[in-house]
Amino acid sequence: MTIRRAHITGWGKYVPEKVITNHDLAQMVDTSDEWITERTGIKERHVRGDNDTTTSMAVAAARQALDVAGLTPDELHLIIVANSSPDYLLPSPANFIQHELGARCPAFTIAAGCSGWVYGLSTANQFIQTGAYENVLVIGVEIISYALDYTDRTTCVLFGDAAAAVVVQPATDGSGLLTFELGSDGSLAHNLWVPGGGTVNPVSQTVVDNREHYIRMNGQEVARFAIRKLVSCLQSVTERAGMSLADLDLIIPHQANLRIIETAAKYLNLPMDKFFVNLHKYGNTSAASIPLALVEAIEQGRVKPGDTIGLVAFGSGLSWAGAVVQMGVRETAAAPVNGNGHVKVPV
Ligand code: ACO
């Protein structure tokens, strides 16, 4: 029996125009371009403009992905949105995105922090393997800046806003999502969280005064976890695919911190040119990070038809997720080149 696997046939991205550089941040908190560059590799990040919403950013990325796949919104069977920064607490952004796109299919949101998009891709794969759905849109979108405390130098320098999306469809030629691993260790949850605004500690004047509606992070603990998981998750998804790390043409890690990626590369005994890195331009865009990097890797020709790529994420939860994806070789519909750097590549 031929296995149906989720095969990436369309991709798109949206990055807000507004840029905050390290120098800008140095005017706001006690930090410097040198510190941020040396400790993280980040030089600048994009943040939402007045007209950007979680929905509008996701829809812009999704429209490009649909164009590349040659699909119209009403041909979609499912929309999965990875997101932790919704337009409203209720309903989930997936419903707004579905409506705004003009799709009629089911839509839901996965909140798994920075691991969310790989969770979403793996979930899409299940629906495709069972034959339940054929055309699935998997979006990663974050306006994480809304949850940043711009008086806290330990967090506000790290994150940025973005959206990216892929269309997945069944492939029976052996390409597509080969293996995945999803993980959660809730015992570490309080190392990266927003302590106020939920049901335990609802929004109140005290919550706002204590700035508990913003992200709090134990950076060193998260960094240790991140390195551990980058290494072990990548090894395990590759082994399960019957491959060695050397067989991967490119690794797309979660774009949180260059030092984390460099340390993981050393443990894995891999050269840095095996890893795609764009965090210097965007910072950590959470659930949008891996799809944004994937889209840019395709646009830059770093991902080619037939390539095997490793994806590996870690984030709040603390959670992790990895996958091995083999890009297909069939031609996809042409997509327009536009101001957002969107180009068509046969995959
Ligand atoms: N500018 C200047 N100094 C700073 C800054 C800053 N922006 N931030 C912290 N410092 C100071 C600290 O206060 C500390 O000063 P002290 O020694 O006087 O106390 C000093 O720098 C060293 O701080 P550390 O926390 O030890 O710095 P470290 O080298 O660990 O780097 C960092 C901090 C970059 C946050 C690192 O720990 C890290 O990247 N952790 C992982 C974070 C991450 O990836 N989070 C996202 C997870 S994904 C998701 O789901 C959202």
mmCIF file of C-alpha atoms and ligand atoms in Angstrom:
data_model
loop_
_atom_site.group_PDB
_atom_site.id
_atom_site.type_symbol
_atom_site.label_atom_id
_atom_site.label_comp_id
_atom_site.label_asym_id
_atom_site.label_seq_id
_atom_site.Cartn_x
_atom_site.Cartn_y
_atom_site.Cartn_z
ATOM 1 C CA MET A 1 0.000 0.000 0.000
ATOM 2 C CA THR A 2 1.336 3.456 -0.869
ATOM 3 C CA ILE A 3 1.525 5.760 2.137
ATOM 4 C CA ARG A 4 -0.112 9.162 1.682
ATOM 5 C CA ARG A 5 2.033 11.815 3.280
ATOM 6 C CA ALA A 6 1.549 15.554 3.736
ATOM 7 C CA HIS A 7 3.547 17.173 0.985
ATOM 8 C CA ILE A 8 4.292 20.912 0.955
ATOM 9 C CA THR A 9 2.851 22.394 -2.245
ATOM 10 C CA GLY A 10 2.450 26.053 -1.341
ATOM 11 C CA TRP A 11 4.111 28.611 0.903
ATOM 12 C CA GLY A 12 3.877 32.270 1.795
ATOM 13 C CA LYS A 13 4.860 34.813 4.422
ATOM 14 C CA TYR A 14 3.944 38.202 5.797
ATOM 15 C CA VAL A 15 6.350 40.362 7.754
ATOM 16 C CA PRO A 16 5.177 43.733 9.099
ATOM 17 C CA GLU A 17 7.022 46.749 7.738
ATOM 18 C CA LYS A 18 7.894 48.325 11.065
ATOM 19 C CA VAL A 19 11.404 47.448 12.273
ATOM 20 C CA ILE A 20 12.866 47.827 15.759
ATOM 21 C CA THR A 21 16.657 47.633 15.736
ATOM 22 C CA ASN A 22 18.908 46.822 18.664
ATOM 23 C CA HIS A 23 19.858 50.494 18.698
ATOM 24 C CA ASP A 24 16.181 51.441 19.040
ATOM 25 C CA LEU A 25 15.861 49.074 22.017
ATOM 26 C CA ALA A 26 18.944 50.604 23.604
ATOM 27 C CA GLN A 27 16.957 53.870 23.764
ATOM 28 C CA MET A 28 14.154 52.076 25.642
ATOM 29 C CA VAL A 29 15.905 49.751 28.122
ATOM 30 C CA ASP A 30 19.386 49.326 29.583
ATOM 31 C CA THR A 31 20.848 47.237 26.753
ATOM 32 C CA SER A 32 23.150 47.589 23.758
ATOM 33 C CA ASP A 33 23.549 46.339 20.199
ATOM 34 C CA GLU A 34 26.756 44.585 21.328
ATOM 35 C CA TRP A 35 25.045 42.659 24.145
ATOM 36 C CA ILE A 36 22.064 41.558 22.043
ATOM 37 C CA THR A 37 24.225 40.619 19.041
ATOM 38 C CA GLU A 38 26.766 38.686 21.099
ATOM 39 C CA ARG A 39 24.233 36.833 23.280
ATOM 40 C CA THR A 40 21.529 36.185 20.692
ATOM 41 C CA GLY A 41 22.637 36.989 17.122
ATOM 42 C CA ILE A 42 19.546 39.195 16.687
ATOM 43 C CA LYS A 43 20.078 42.582 14.991
ATOM 44 C CA GLU A 44 16.493 43.689 14.405
ATOM 45 C CA ARG A 45 12.918 42.463 14.571
ATOM 46 C CA HIS A 46 9.671 43.461 12.848
ATOM 47 C CA VAL A 47 6.652 44.472 14.882
ATOM 48 C CA ARG A 48 3.039 44.945 13.905
ATOM 49 C CA GLY A 49 1.928 48.229 12.370
ATOM 50 C CA ASP A 50 -1.359 49.972 13.198
ATOM 51 C CA ASN A 51 -3.279 47.942 10.621
ATOM 52 C CA ASP A 52 -1.739 44.533 11.346
ATOM 53 C CA THR A 53 -3.779 41.996 13.264
ATOM 54 C CA THR A 54 -3.132 38.315 13.879
ATOM 55 C CA THR A 55 -5.858 37.603 11.335
ATOM 56 C CA SER A 56 -4.685 40.079 8.672
ATOM 57 C CA MET A 57 -1.086 38.854 8.855
ATOM 58 C CA ALA A 58 -2.118 35.201 8.683
ATOM 59 C CA VAL A 59 -4.433 35.850 5.747
ATOM 60 C CA ALA A 60 -1.707 37.655 3.788
ATOM 61 C CA ALA A 61 0.668 34.698 4.217
ATOM 62 C CA ALA A 62 -2.094 32.186 3.503
ATOM 63 C CA ARG A 63 -3.127 33.879 0.237
ATOM 64 C CA GLN A 64 0.424 33.548 -1.075
ATOM 65 C CA ALA A 65 0.592 29.897 -0.046
ATOM 66 C CA LEU A 66 -2.708 29.193 -1.805
ATOM 67 C CA ASP A 67 -1.447 30.970 -4.951
ATOM 68 C CA VAL A 68 1.682 28.826 -5.056
ATOM 69 C CA ALA A 69 -0.351 25.647 -4.533
ATOM 70 C CA GLY A 70 -2.824 26.751 -7.207
ATOM 71 C CA LEU A 71 -5.787 26.454 -4.857
ATOM 72 C CA THR A 72 -8.667 28.736 -4.059
ATOM 73 C CA PRO A 73 -9.822 29.177 -0.437
ATOM 74 C CA ASP A 74 -13.009 27.218 -1.041
ATOM 75 C CA GLU A 75 -10.926 24.187 -2.048
ATOM 76 C CA LEU A 76 -9.431 23.985 1.458
ATOM 77 C CA HIS A 77 -10.563 21.119 3.673
ATOM 78 C CA LEU A 78 -8.932 22.291 6.906
ATOM 79 C CA ILE A 79 -7.099 25.280 8.352
ATOM 80 C CA ILE A 80 -4.730 24.798 11.299
ATOM 81 C CA VAL A 81 -3.343 27.924 12.939
ATOM 82 C CA ALA A 82 -0.405 27.792 15.347
ATOM 83 C CA ASN A 83 -0.674 30.854 17.558
ATOM 84 C CA SER A 84 -0.302 32.120 21.113
ATOM 85 C CA SER A 85 -1.182 35.773 20.457
ATOM 86 C CA PRO A 86 -4.833 35.767 19.344
ATOM 87 C CA ASP A 87 -6.793 38.825 18.222
ATOM 88 C CA TYR A 88 -9.304 38.019 20.978
ATOM 89 C CA LEU A 89 -9.352 35.419 23.744
ATOM 90 C CA LEU A 90 -12.508 34.000 22.161
ATOM 91 C CA PRO A 91 -13.041 32.739 19.524
ATOM 92 C CA SER A 92 -9.774 31.338 18.289
ATOM 93 C CA PRO A 93 -7.993 33.233 15.479
ATOM 94 C CA ALA A 94 -8.537 30.263 13.158
ATOM 95 C CA ASN A 95 -12.212 31.200 12.808
ATOM 96 C CA PHE A 96 -11.487 34.821 11.911
ATOM 97 C CA ILE A 97 -8.809 33.714 9.448
ATOM 98 C CA GLN A 98 -11.132 31.194 7.801
ATOM 99 C CA HIS A 99 -13.813 33.860 7.356
ATOM 100 C CA GLU A 100 -11.421 36.527 6.099
ATOM 101 C CA LEU A 101 -9.909 34.096 3.578
ATOM 102 C CA GLY A 102 -13.332 33.132 2.294
ATOM 103 C CA ALA A 103 -12.851 29.450 3.126
ATOM 104 C CA ARG A 104 -15.704 27.193 4.225
ATOM 105 C CA CYS A 105 -13.720 24.420 5.910
ATOM 106 C CA PRO A 106 -13.152 23.632 9.600
ATOM 107 C CA ALA A 107 -10.477 25.661 11.331
ATOM 108 C CA PHE A 108 -8.811 25.428 14.720
ATOM 109 C CA THR A 109 -5.871 26.832 16.630
ATOM 110 C CA ILE A 110 -2.980 25.018 18.270
ATOM 111 C CA ALA A 111 -1.355 26.826 21.201
ATOM 112 C CA ALA A 112 2.002 25.130 21.682
ATOM 113 C CA GLY A 113 4.206 28.235 21.753
ATOM 114 C CA CYS A 114 7.118 28.175 19.365
ATOM 115 C CA SER A 115 6.604 24.453 18.736
ATOM 116 C CA GLY A 116 3.050 25.092 17.517
ATOM 117 C CA TRP A 117 3.643 25.103 13.770
ATOM 118 C CA VAL A 118 5.465 21.745 13.757
ATOM 119 C CA TYR A 119 2.616 20.416 15.932
ATOM 120 C CA GLY A 120 0.258 21.774 13.243
ATOM 121 C CA LEU A 121 2.163 20.236 10.345
ATOM 122 C CA SER A 122 2.204 16.857 12.114
ATOM 123 C CA THR A 123 -1.530 17.152 12.804
ATOM 124 C CA ALA A 124 -2.232 17.992 9.151
ATOM 125 C CA ASN A 125 -0.263 14.886 8.198
ATOM 126 C CA GLN A 126 -2.618 12.696 10.257
ATOM 127 C CA PHE A 127 -5.699 13.998 8.449
ATOM 128 C CA ILE A 128 -3.984 13.480 5.105
ATOM 129 C CA GLN A 129 -2.742 9.971 5.921
ATOM 130 C CA THR A 130 -6.197 8.813 6.994
ATOM 131 C CA GLY A 131 -7.683 10.188 3.785
ATOM 132 C CA ALA A 132 -9.987 12.526 5.716
ATOM 133 C CA TYR A 133 -8.692 15.676 3.989
ATOM 134 C CA GLU A 134 -6.649 16.562 0.895
ATOM 135 C CA ASN A 135 -5.940 20.299 1.051
ATOM 136 C CA VAL A 136 -4.782 21.611 4.414
ATOM 137 C CA LEU A 137 -3.445 25.075 5.257
ATOM 138 C CA VAL A 138 -1.000 25.239 8.177
ATOM 139 C CA ILE A 139 -0.308 28.771 9.390
ATOM 140 C CA GLY A 140 2.115 30.056 12.025
ATOM 141 C CA VAL A 141 1.356 33.610 13.102
ATOM 142 C CA GLU A 142 2.331 35.744 16.074
ATOM 143 C CA ILE A 143 1.979 39.304 17.285
ATOM 144 C CA ILE A 144 4.117 38.385 20.244
ATOM 145 C CA SER A 145 5.056 42.057 20.759
ATOM 146 C CA TYR A 146 1.666 42.595 22.425
ATOM 147 C CA ALA A 147 2.822 40.391 25.328
ATOM 148 C CA LEU A 148 6.260 41.966 25.684
ATOM 149 C CA ASP A 149 7.191 44.168 28.600
ATOM 150 C CA TYR A 150 9.267 46.903 26.996
ATOM 151 C CA THR A 151 10.749 47.711 30.423
ATOM 152 C CA ASP A 152 12.147 44.154 30.779
ATOM 153 C CA ARG A 153 15.431 43.892 28.904
ATOM 154 C CA THR A 154 15.622 40.127 29.481
ATOM 155 C CA THR A 155 12.633 39.454 27.204
ATOM 156 C CA CYS A 156 11.789 42.442 24.995
ATOM 157 C CA VAL A 157 14.959 42.164 22.912
ATOM 158 C CA LEU A 158 14.263 38.590 21.841
ATOM 159 C CA PHE A 159 10.961 38.530 19.997
ATOM 160 C CA GLY A 160 9.306 39.813 16.795
ATOM 161 C CA ASP A 161 6.054 39.530 14.844
ATOM 162 C CA ALA A 162 5.448 37.594 11.599
ATOM 163 C CA ALA A 163 3.227 35.121 9.793
ATOM 164 C CA ALA A 164 3.983 32.254 7.413
ATOM 165 C CA ALA A 165 1.888 29.492 5.931
ATOM 166 C CA VAL A 166 2.131 26.320 3.889
ATOM 167 C CA VAL A 167 -0.410 24.271 1.965
ATOM 168 C CA VAL A 168 -0.021 20.521 2.331
ATOM 169 C CA GLN A 169 -1.573 17.940 0.036
ATOM 170 C CA PRO A 170 -1.217 14.169 -0.254
ATOM 171 C CA ALA A 171 1.821 12.749 -2.028
ATOM 172 C CA THR A 172 2.160 9.087 -2.833
ATOM 173 C CA ASP A 173 5.652 9.260 -4.336
ATOM 174 C CA GLY A 174 7.399 8.799 -0.977
ATOM 175 C CA SER A 175 7.910 12.520 -0.380
ATOM 176 C CA GLY A 176 6.262 14.574 2.346
ATOM 177 C CA LEU A 177 6.449 14.395 6.112
ATOM 178 C CA LEU A 178 8.479 11.243 6.851
ATOM 179 C CA THR A 179 8.682 11.322 10.658
ATOM 180 C CA PHE A 180 7.775 13.602 13.531
ATOM 181 C CA GLU A 181 8.180 13.852 17.285
ATOM 182 C CA LEU A 182 6.031 15.971 19.580
ATOM 183 C CA GLY A 183 6.864 16.555 23.226
ATOM 184 C CA SER A 184 5.788 18.384 26.356
ATOM 185 C CA ASP A 185 7.303 18.755 29.824
ATOM 186 C CA GLY A 186 4.773 20.731 31.833
ATOM 187 C CA SER A 187 6.940 20.496 34.947
ATOM 188 C CA LEU A 188 9.005 23.285 33.343
ATOM 189 C CA ALA A 189 5.996 25.429 32.378
ATOM 190 C CA HIS A 190 6.725 28.359 34.688
ATOM 191 C CA ASN A 191 10.047 29.042 33.035
ATOM 192 C CA LEU A 192 8.230 30.774 30.179
ATOM 193 C CA TRP A 193 4.751 32.061 30.844
ATOM 194 C CA VAL A 194 2.324 34.937 31.168
ATOM 195 C CA PRO A 195 1.284 34.794 34.839
ATOM 196 C CA GLY A 196 -1.790 37.067 34.638
ATOM 197 C CA GLY A 197 -4.909 37.326 32.499
ATOM 198 C CA GLY A 198 -6.037 33.685 32.634
ATOM 199 C CA THR A 199 -8.602 32.063 34.903
ATOM 200 C CA VAL A 200 -6.227 31.563 37.845
ATOM 201 C CA ASN A 201 -5.173 35.196 37.916
ATOM 202 C CA PRO A 202 -7.775 37.109 35.854
ATOM 203 C CA VAL A 203 -7.138 40.587 34.499
ATOM 204 C CA SER A 204 -7.302 43.118 37.325
ATOM 205 C CA GLN A 205 -5.660 46.377 38.254
ATOM 206 C CA THR A 206 -3.195 44.378 40.367
ATOM 207 C CA VAL A 207 -2.267 42.155 37.422
ATOM 208 C CA VAL A 208 -1.644 45.206 35.269
ATOM 209 C CA ASP A 209 0.246 47.089 38.013
ATOM 210 C CA ASN A 210 2.493 44.049 38.557
ATOM 211 C CA ARG A 211 2.951 43.688 34.786
ATOM 212 C CA GLU A 212 1.805 40.074 35.054
ATOM 213 C CA HIS A 213 0.050 40.273 31.674
ATOM 214 C CA TYR A 214 3.471 40.165 30.004
ATOM 215 C CA ILE A 215 5.806 37.260 29.184
ATOM 216 C CA ARG A 216 8.151 36.201 31.976
ATOM 217 C CA MET A 217 11.069 33.931 31.218
ATOM 218 C CA ASN A 218 13.881 32.144 32.993
ATOM 219 C CA GLY A 219 16.237 32.493 30.027
ATOM 220 C CA GLN A 220 19.011 30.214 31.247
ATOM 221 C CA GLU A 221 16.637 27.350 32.059
ATOM 222 C CA VAL A 222 14.911 27.701 28.667
ATOM 223 C CA ALA A 223 18.269 27.823 26.877
ATOM 224 C CA ARG A 224 19.431 24.584 28.564
ATOM 225 C CA PHE A 225 16.164 22.879 27.626
ATOM 226 C CA ALA A 226 16.392 24.222 24.064
ATOM 227 C CA ILE A 227 19.876 22.858 23.445
ATOM 228 C CA ARG A 228 18.942 19.461 24.919
ATOM 229 C CA LYS A 229 15.850 19.190 22.762
ATOM 230 C CA LEU A 230 17.410 20.518 19.552
ATOM 231 C CA VAL A 231 19.970 17.749 19.821
ATOM 232 C CA SER A 232 17.826 14.805 20.990
ATOM 233 C CA CYS A 233 14.719 15.555 18.904
ATOM 234 C CA LEU A 234 16.693 16.042 15.711
ATOM 235 C CA GLN A 235 18.570 12.790 16.307
ATOM 236 C CA SER A 236 15.399 10.857 17.009
ATOM 237 C CA VAL A 237 13.341 12.055 13.999
ATOM 238 C CA THR A 238 16.290 11.434 11.700
ATOM 239 C CA GLU A 239 16.922 7.934 13.056
ATOM 240 C CA ARG A 240 13.239 7.073 12.755
ATOM 241 C CA ALA A 241 13.394 8.110 9.088
ATOM 242 C CA GLY A 242 16.201 5.567 8.674
ATOM 243 C CA MET A 243 18.696 8.347 7.980
ATOM 244 C CA SER A 244 21.747 9.892 9.525
ATOM 245 C CA LEU A 245 22.089 13.602 10.223
ATOM 246 C CA ALA A 246 24.467 13.818 7.262
ATOM 247 C CA ASP A 247 21.558 12.798 4.981
ATOM 248 C CA LEU A 248 19.686 15.998 5.825
ATOM 249 C CA ASP A 249 20.207 18.647 3.152
ATOM 250 C CA LEU A 250 19.196 21.436 5.505
ATOM 251 C CA ILE A 251 18.070 21.834 9.112
ATOM 252 C CA ILE A 252 15.581 24.538 9.957
ATOM 253 C CA PRO A 253 15.694 25.090 13.715
ATOM 254 C CA HIS A 254 13.460 27.389 15.731
ATOM 255 C CA GLN A 255 14.982 30.849 15.354
ATOM 256 C CA ALA A 256 15.338 31.877 19.001
ATOM 257 C CA ASN A 257 19.020 32.439 19.577
ATOM 258 C CA LEU A 258 22.110 31.895 17.408
ATOM 259 C CA ARG A 259 24.138 30.704 20.410
ATOM 260 C CA ILE A 260 21.588 27.944 21.079
ATOM 261 C CA ILE A 261 21.828 26.784 17.447
ATOM 262 C CA GLU A 262 25.652 26.978 17.449
ATOM 263 C CA THR A 263 25.896 24.978 20.666
ATOM 264 C CA ALA A 264 23.489 22.317 19.356
ATOM 265 C CA ALA A 265 25.487 22.144 16.084
ATOM 266 C CA LYS A 266 28.667 21.468 18.083
ATOM 267 C CA TYR A 267 27.026 18.666 20.085
ATOM 268 C CA LEU A 268 25.721 17.169 16.836
ATOM 269 C CA ASN A 269 29.102 17.595 15.174
ATOM 270 C CA LEU A 270 27.492 19.412 12.264
ATOM 271 C CA PRO A 271 28.760 22.515 10.433
ATOM 272 C CA MET A 272 26.691 25.679 10.840
ATOM 273 C CA ASP A 273 26.018 25.798 7.085
ATOM 274 C CA LYS A 274 23.697 22.800 7.590
ATOM 275 C CA PHE A 275 21.421 25.143 9.576
ATOM 276 C CA PHE A 276 19.239 27.818 8.052
ATOM 277 C CA VAL A 277 19.373 31.001 10.119
ATOM 278 C CA ASN A 278 17.387 34.201 9.616
ATOM 279 C CA LEU A 279 16.930 35.257 13.241
ATOM 280 C CA HIS A 280 19.228 38.267 12.817
ATOM 281 C CA LYS A 281 16.429 39.918 10.780
ATOM 282 C CA TYR A 282 13.360 38.804 12.716
ATOM 283 C CA GLY A 283 14.255 37.680 16.240
ATOM 284 C CA ASN A 284 12.119 34.922 17.684
ATOM 285 C CA THR A 285 8.723 34.984 15.961
ATOM 286 C CA SER A 286 7.465 32.021 18.002
ATOM 287 C CA ALA A 287 5.010 29.864 16.016
ATOM 288 C CA ALA A 288 5.860 31.761 12.803
ATOM 289 C CA SER A 289 9.587 31.146 13.177
ATOM 290 C CA ILE A 290 10.038 27.785 11.429
ATOM 291 C CA PRO A 291 7.577 28.359 8.556
ATOM 292 C CA LEU A 292 9.064 31.831 7.961
ATOM 293 C CA ALA A 293 12.535 30.294 7.796
ATOM 294 C CA LEU A 294 11.256 27.524 5.516
ATOM 295 C CA VAL A 295 9.672 30.022 3.119
ATOM 296 C CA GLU A 296 12.875 32.068 2.992
ATOM 297 C CA ALA A 297 14.985 28.942 2.506
ATOM 298 C CA ILE A 298 12.808 27.999 -0.497
ATOM 299 C CA GLU A 299 12.966 31.536 -1.888
ATOM 300 C CA GLN A 300 16.758 31.573 -1.565
ATOM 301 C CA GLY A 301 17.127 28.174 -3.256
ATOM 302 C CA ARG A 302 18.449 26.582 -0.029
ATOM 303 C CA VAL A 303 15.581 24.075 -0.221
ATOM 304 C CA LYS A 304 15.320 22.375 -3.587
ATOM 305 C CA PRO A 305 13.037 19.742 -5.063
ATOM 306 C CA GLY A 306 13.806 16.337 -3.571
ATOM 307 C CA ASP A 307 15.724 17.773 -0.590
ATOM 308 C CA THR A 308 15.320 16.241 2.839
ATOM 309 C CA ILE A 309 15.009 18.782 5.604
ATOM 310 C CA GLY A 310 14.953 18.563 9.379
ATOM 311 C CA LEU A 311 12.654 20.852 11.359
ATOM 312 C CA VAL A 312 13.105 21.259 15.112
ATOM 313 C CA ALA A 313 11.350 23.570 17.542
ATOM 314 C CA PHE A 314 11.169 24.244 21.283
ATOM 315 C CA GLY A 315 9.117 26.674 23.253
ATOM 316 C CA SER A 316 6.686 27.471 26.005
ATOM 317 C CA GLY A 317 5.161 24.464 27.689
ATOM 318 C CA LEU A 318 7.948 23.685 27.767
ATOM 319 C CA SER A 319 7.329 21.901 24.504
ATOM 320 C CA TRP A 320 9.315 20.608 21.585
ATOM 321 C CA ALA A 321 8.584 19.246 18.111
ATOM 322 C CA GLY A 322 10.631 17.921 15.237
ATOM 323 C CA ALA A 323 10.064 16.450 11.803
ATOM 324 C CA VAL A 324 11.845 15.191 8.727
ATOM 325 C CA VAL A 325 10.259 16.376 5.497
ATOM 326 C CA GLN A 326 11.199 15.358 2.007
ATOM 327 C CA MET A 327 10.305 18.000 -0.537
ATOM 328 C CA GLY A 328 8.506 16.651 -3.584
ATOM 329 C CA VAL A 329 9.631 16.923 -7.176
ATOM 330 C CA ARG A 330 6.431 17.746 -8.973
ATOM 331 C CA GLU A 331 5.839 21.194 -10.436
ATOM 332 C CA THR A 332 3.438 23.498 -8.635
ATOM 333 C CA ALA A 333 1.448 26.386 -10.023
ATOM 334 C CA ALA A 334 3.270 29.607 -10.740
ATOM 335 C CA ALA A 335 2.986 32.308 -8.130
ATOM 336 C CA PRO A 336 3.524 36.014 -8.619
ATOM 337 C CA VAL A 337 6.702 37.660 -7.419
ATOM 338 C CA ASN A 338 5.676 40.528 -5.172
ATOM 339 C CA GLY A 339 7.117 43.133 -2.863
ATOM 340 C CA ASN A 340 7.206 40.668 -0.009
ATOM 341 C CA GLY A 341 9.938 38.669 -1.700
ATOM 342 C CA HIS A 342 7.631 35.851 -2.738
ATOM 343 C CA VAL A 343 8.940 33.701 -5.591
ATOM 344 C CA LYS A 344 7.843 30.478 -7.187
ATOM 345 C CA VAL A 345 10.075 27.430 -6.980
ATOM 346 C CA PRO A 346 9.148 23.968 -8.226
ATOM 347 C CA VAL A 347 8.840 21.628 -5.271
HETATM 348 N N1 ACO B 1 20.918 43.685 27.705
HETATM 349 C C1 ACO B 1 21.937 43.790 28.577
HETATM 350 N N2 ACO B 1 22.074 42.941 29.630
HETATM 351 C C2 ACO B 1 21.153 41.981 29.775
HETATM 352 C C3 ACO B 1 20.073 41.828 28.884
HETATM 353 C C4 ACO B 1 19.974 42.740 27.818
HETATM 354 N N3 ACO B 1 18.991 42.698 26.901
HETATM 355 N N4 ACO B 1 19.324 40.763 29.276
HETATM 356 C C5 ACO B 1 19.913 40.262 30.381
HETATM 357 N N5 ACO B 1 21.006 41.000 30.673
HETATM 358 C C6 ACO B 1 21.946 40.826 31.774
HETATM 359 C C7 ACO B 1 21.343 40.076 32.936
HETATM 360 O O1 ACO B 1 20.585 40.955 33.759
HETATM 361 C C8 ACO B 1 22.578 39.567 33.623
HETATM 362 O O2 ACO B 1 23.132 40.593 34.379
HETATM 363 P P1 ACO B 1 23.744 40.281 35.844
HETATM 364 O O3 ACO B 1 24.884 39.315 35.559
HETATM 365 O O4 ACO B 1 24.165 41.618 36.314
HETATM 366 O O5 ACO B 1 22.622 39.662 36.613
HETATM 367 C C9 ACO B 1 23.522 39.276 32.463
HETATM 368 O O6 ACO B 1 23.025 40.022 31.349
HETATM 369 C C10 ACO B 1 23.594 37.816 32.062
HETATM 370 O O7 ACO B 1 22.268 37.315 31.957
HETATM 371 P P2 ACO B 1 21.983 35.835 31.535
HETATM 372 O O8 ACO B 1 20.512 35.575 31.665
HETATM 373 O O9 ACO B 1 22.940 34.927 32.226
HETATM 374 O O10 ACO B 1 22.385 35.895 29.985
HETATM 375 P P3 ACO B 1 22.471 34.724 28.974
HETATM 376 O O11 ACO B 1 23.815 34.656 28.415
HETATM 377 O O12 ACO B 1 21.851 33.468 29.528
HETATM 378 O O13 ACO B 1 21.521 35.235 27.810
HETATM 379 C C11 ACO B 1 19.296 34.905 26.986
HETATM 380 C C12 ACO B 1 20.154 35.517 28.082
HETATM 381 C C13 ACO B 1 19.705 35.530 25.652
HETATM 382 C C14 ACO B 1 17.847 35.251 27.269
HETATM 383 C C15 ACO B 1 19.537 33.388 26.941
HETATM 384 O O14 ACO B 1 19.404 32.842 28.239
HETATM 385 C C16 ACO B 1 18.551 32.703 26.045
HETATM 386 O O15 ACO B 1 18.563 32.861 24.859
HETATM 387 N N6 ACO B 1 17.658 31.856 26.579
HETATM 388 C C17 ACO B 1 16.671 31.167 25.801
HETATM 389 C C18 ACO B 1 15.568 32.075 25.525
HETATM 390 C C19 ACO B 1 14.628 31.564 24.488
HETATM 391 O O16 ACO B 1 15.034 30.971 23.511
HETATM 392 N N7 ACO B 1 13.358 31.846 24.695
HETATM 393 C C20 ACO B 1 12.370 31.587 23.762
HETATM 394 C C21 ACO B 1 11.868 30.211 23.831
HETATM 395 S S1 ACO B 1 10.748 29.931 22.582
HETATM 396 C C22 ACO B 1 9.161 30.389 22.984
HETATM 397 O O17 ACO B 1 8.317 29.569 23.139
HETATM 398 C C23 ACO B 1 8.758 31.782 23.172
#
